[in-house]
PDB file of C-alpha atoms in Angstrom:
ATOM      1  CA  MET A   1       0.000   0.000   0.000  1.00  0.00           C
ATOM      2  CA  THR A   2       1.269   3.465  -0.830  1.00  0.00           C
ATOM      3  CA  GLU A   3       0.759   6.660   1.074  1.00  0.00           C
ATOM      4  CA  SER A   4      -1.849   7.741  -1.502  1.00  0.00           C
ATOM      5  CA  ASP A   5      -3.914   4.606  -0.700  1.00  0.00           C
ATOM      6  CA  SER A   6      -4.124   5.616   2.948  1.00  0.00           C
ATOM      7  CA  HIS A   7      -7.422   6.437   4.652  1.00  0.00           C
ATOM      8  CA  THR A   8      -5.692   9.267   6.496  1.00  0.00           C
ATOM      9  CA  ASP A   9      -7.315  12.651   5.828  1.00  0.00           C
ATOM     10  CA  PRO A  10      -4.661  15.404   5.496  1.00  0.00           C
ATOM     11  CA  ALA A  11      -6.934  17.946   7.223  1.00  0.00           C
ATOM     12  CA  ALA A  12      -7.566  15.545  10.073  1.00  0.00           C
ATOM     13  CA  ALA A  13      -3.876  14.645  10.294  1.00  0.00           C
ATOM     14  CA  ALA A  14      -3.095  18.263  11.144  1.00  0.00           C
ATOM     15  CA  THR A  15      -5.332  17.946  14.207  1.00  0.00           C
ATOM     16  CA  GLY A  16      -3.974  14.553  15.265  1.00  0.00           C
ATOM     17  CA  GLU A  17      -6.960  12.626  13.921  1.00  0.00           C
ATOM     18  CA  ALA A  18      -7.259  10.030  11.187  1.00  0.00           C
ATOM     19  CA  THR A  19     -10.358   8.805   9.414  1.00  0.00           C
ATOM     20  CA  THR A  20     -11.452   5.230   9.971  1.00  0.00           C
ATOM     21  CA  GLY A  21     -13.657   4.123   7.166  1.00  0.00           C
ATOM     22  CA  SER A  22     -14.779   4.650   3.635  1.00  0.00           C
ATOM     23  CA  ALA A  23     -15.470   8.074   2.177  1.00  0.00           C
ATOM     24  CA  GLY A  24     -18.941   8.343   3.770  1.00  0.00           C
ATOM     25  CA  ASP A  25     -17.732   7.391   7.249  1.00  0.00           C
ATOM     26  CA  ASP A  26     -16.503  10.367   9.277  1.00  0.00           C
ATOM     27  CA  ARG A  27     -15.451   8.449  12.425  1.00  0.00           C
ATOM     28  CA  ARG A  28     -11.994   9.589  13.437  1.00  0.00           C
ATOM     29  CA  ILE A  29      -9.439   7.990  15.722  1.00  0.00           C
ATOM     30  CA  THR A  30      -7.321  10.405  17.700  1.00  0.00           C
ATOM     31  CA  THR A  31      -3.747  10.224  18.867  1.00  0.00           C
ATOM     32  CA  GLU A  32      -5.168  10.430  22.397  1.00  0.00           C
ATOM     33  CA  GLU A  33      -7.094   7.181  21.799  1.00  0.00           C
ATOM     34  CA  VAL A  34      -3.970   5.518  20.437  1.00  0.00           C
ATOM     35  CA  ALA A  35      -1.983   6.824  23.428  1.00  0.00           C
ATOM     36  CA  LYS A  36      -4.635   5.417  25.794  1.00  0.00           C
ATOM     37  CA  VAL A  37      -4.485   1.977  24.130  1.00  0.00           C
ATOM     38  CA  ALA A  38      -0.674   2.087  24.194  1.00  0.00           C
ATOM     39  CA  ASN A  39      -0.781   2.952  27.897  1.00  0.00           C
ATOM     40  CA  LEU A  40      -3.168   0.041  28.582  1.00  0.00           C
ATOM     41  CA  ALA A  41      -0.741  -2.232  26.726  1.00  0.00           C
ATOM     42  CA  ARG A  42       2.107  -0.767  28.799  1.00  0.00           C
ATOM     43  CA  LEU A  43       3.821   0.604  25.678  1.00  0.00           C
ATOM     44  CA  LYS A  44       5.787   3.839  25.752  1.00  0.00           C
ATOM     45  CA  LEU A  45       5.468   5.586  22.395  1.00  0.00           C
ATOM     46  CA  SER A  46       7.147   8.749  21.178  1.00  0.00           C
ATOM     47  CA  ASP A  47       5.073  11.522  19.580  1.00  0.00           C
ATOM     48  CA  GLU A  48       6.334  10.401  16.158  1.00  0.00           C
ATOM     49  CA  GLU A  49       5.264   6.810  16.848  1.00  0.00           C
ATOM     50  CA  LEU A  50       1.850   7.980  18.068  1.00  0.00           C
ATOM     51  CA  GLU A  51       1.305   9.904  14.827  1.00  0.00           C
ATOM     52  CA  ARG A  52       2.471   6.994  12.678  1.00  0.00           C
ATOM     53  CA  PHE A  53       0.401   4.396  14.573  1.00  0.00           C
ATOM     54  CA  THR A  54      -2.680   6.636  14.499  1.00  0.00           C
ATOM     55  CA  GLY A  55      -2.483   6.689  10.703  1.00  0.00           C
ATOM     56  CA  GLN A  56      -1.753   2.970  10.488  1.00  0.00           C
ATOM     57  CA  LEU A  57      -4.639   2.094  12.804  1.00  0.00           C
ATOM     58  CA  ALA A  58      -6.946   4.330  10.780  1.00  0.00           C
ATOM     59  CA  ASP A  59      -5.859   2.459   7.640  1.00  0.00           C
ATOM     60  CA  ILE A  60      -6.555  -0.921   9.270  1.00  0.00           C
ATOM     61  CA  LEU A  61      -9.961   0.187  10.531  1.00  0.00           C
ATOM     62  CA  GLY A  62     -10.698   1.650   7.095  1.00  0.00           C
ATOM     63  CA  HIS A  63      -9.955  -1.675   5.433  1.00  0.00           C
ATOM     64  CA  ALA A  64     -12.175  -3.434   7.987  1.00  0.00           C
ATOM     65  CA  SER A  65     -14.918  -0.932   7.149  1.00  0.00           C
ATOM     66  CA  ASP A  66     -14.466  -1.699   3.441  1.00  0.00           C
ATOM     67  CA  ILE A  67     -14.892  -5.419   4.165  1.00  0.00           C
ATOM     68  CA  GLU A  68     -17.911  -4.721   6.378  1.00  0.00           C
ATOM     69  CA  ALA A  69     -19.547  -2.845   3.484  1.00  0.00           C
ATOM     70  CA  LEU A  70     -19.434  -5.921   1.208  1.00  0.00           C
ATOM     71  CA  ASP A  71     -22.730  -7.635   0.334  1.00  0.00           C
ATOM     72  CA  LEU A  72     -22.254 -11.168   1.638  1.00  0.00           C
ATOM     73  CA  SER A  73     -25.924 -12.147   1.749  1.00  0.00           C
ATOM     74  CA  GLY A  74     -25.381 -15.068  -0.671  1.00  0.00           C
ATOM     75  CA  VAL A  75     -22.229 -16.360   1.019  1.00  0.00           C
ATOM     76  CA  GLU A  76     -22.610 -19.337   3.343  1.00  0.00           C
ATOM     77  CA  ALA A  77     -21.034 -18.838   6.757  1.00  0.00           C
ATOM     78  CA  MET A  78     -18.270 -21.272   7.645  1.00  0.00           C
ATOM     79  CA  ALA A  79     -15.891 -21.921  10.502  1.00  0.00           C
ATOM     80  CA  HIS A  80     -13.125 -23.395   8.341  1.00  0.00           C
ATOM     81  CA  PRO A  81     -12.435 -23.172   4.588  1.00  0.00           C
ATOM     82  CA  ILE A  82     -11.843 -26.928   4.278  1.00  0.00           C
ATOM     83  CA  PRO A  83     -14.352 -29.470   5.644  1.00  0.00           C
ATOM     84  CA  LEU A  84     -12.862 -31.236   8.647  1.00  0.00           C
ATOM     85  CA  SER A  85     -13.679 -34.674   9.966  1.00  0.00           C
ATOM     86  CA  ASN A  86     -12.453 -36.657  12.927  1.00  0.00           C
ATOM     87  CA  VAL A  87     -10.215 -39.476  11.707  1.00  0.00           C
ATOM     88  CA  MET A  88      -9.976 -41.126  15.109  1.00  0.00           C
ATOM     89  CA  ARG A  89     -11.877 -44.288  15.850  1.00  0.00           C
ATOM     90  CA  ALA A  90     -14.760 -44.243  18.287  1.00  0.00           C
ATOM     91  CA  ASP A  91     -13.593 -44.536  21.880  1.00  0.00           C
ATOM     92  CA  GLU A  92     -15.511 -47.604  22.992  1.00  0.00           C
ATOM     93  CA  PRO A  93     -14.424 -50.076  25.676  1.00  0.00           C
ATOM     94  CA  GLY A  94     -13.272 -53.461  24.438  1.00  0.00           C
ATOM     95  CA  ALA A  95     -11.839 -56.652  25.854  1.00  0.00           C
ATOM     96  CA  THR A  96      -9.129 -56.180  28.476  1.00  0.00           C
ATOM     97  CA  LEU A  97      -6.425 -58.407  29.883  1.00  0.00           C
ATOM     98  CA  GLU A  98      -6.358 -59.579  33.465  1.00  0.00           C
ATOM     99  CA  ARG A  99      -3.831 -57.898  35.752  1.00  0.00           C
ATOM    100  CA  ASP A 100      -1.765 -61.052  36.323  1.00  0.00           C
ATOM    101  CA  GLU A 101      -1.628 -61.716  32.576  1.00  0.00           C
ATOM    102  CA  VAL A 102      -0.267 -58.224  31.913  1.00  0.00           C
ATOM    103  CA  LEU A 103       2.289 -58.483  34.723  1.00  0.00           C
ATOM    104  CA  THR A 104       3.660 -61.732  33.246  1.00  0.00           C
ATOM    105  CA  MET A 105       4.590 -59.743  30.119  1.00  0.00           C
ATOM    106  CA  ALA A 106       6.501 -57.074  32.085  1.00  0.00           C
ATOM    107  CA  PRO A 107      10.308 -57.251  32.214  1.00  0.00           C
ATOM    108  CA  ALA A 108      10.294 -56.522  35.984  1.00  0.00           C
ATOM    109  CA  VAL A 109       7.526 -56.750  38.604  1.00  0.00           C
ATOM    110  CA  GLU A 110       7.555 -55.830  42.296  1.00  0.00           C
ATOM    111  CA  ASP A 111       4.568 -56.031  44.695  1.00  0.00           C
ATOM    112  CA  HIS A 112       2.145 -56.671  41.793  1.00  0.00           C
ATOM    113  CA  GLN A 113       3.278 -53.479  40.000  1.00  0.00           C
ATOM    114  CA  PHE A 114       5.541 -52.721  37.056  1.00  0.00           C
ATOM    115  CA  ARG A 115       9.118 -52.083  38.194  1.00  0.00           C
ATOM    116  CA  VAL A 116      10.887 -49.393  36.212  1.00  0.00           C
ATOM    117  CA  PRO A 117      14.395 -47.987  36.525  1.00  0.00           C
ATOM    118  CA  PRO A 118      14.666 -44.790  38.575  1.00  0.00           C
ATOM    119  CA  SER A 119      14.397 -41.707  36.405  1.00  0.00           C
ATOM    120  CA  ILE A 120      15.358 -39.058  38.966  1.00  0.00           C
ATOM    121  CA  GLY A 121      18.387 -39.476  41.199  1.00  0.00           C
ATOM    122  CA  GLU A 122      19.665 -42.750  42.603  1.00  0.00           C
ATOM    123  CA  GLU A 123      17.611 -45.483  44.172  1.00  0.00           C
ATOM    124  CA  ALA A 124      17.686 -45.321  47.978  1.00  0.00           C
TER     125      ALA A 124
END
């Protein structure tokens, strides 16, 4: 985007305001509003940064206004552009092994539990 594509109004820029919308929308965002948001976000901005971000935010809000003005009455709403489906099998209980049968398959057993090597520190 070039500077000429900006939604910033030169007359408003002189007063520290920038337009936020299409030509018919006269809502303006002020440097004070940008400073307030920056303060809430715990950002310290110089006067130059405030001016630049005011214009940039006005441009962003202007583009959002342009999108909002589109006629989307024939467009189906969707949550995702590609249909998704769950590829996992159904989680249903099936046959299980008895405890003693499972323990016979373990490399080490102690007190009817799996015995594993220590993973933290040395064994006491």
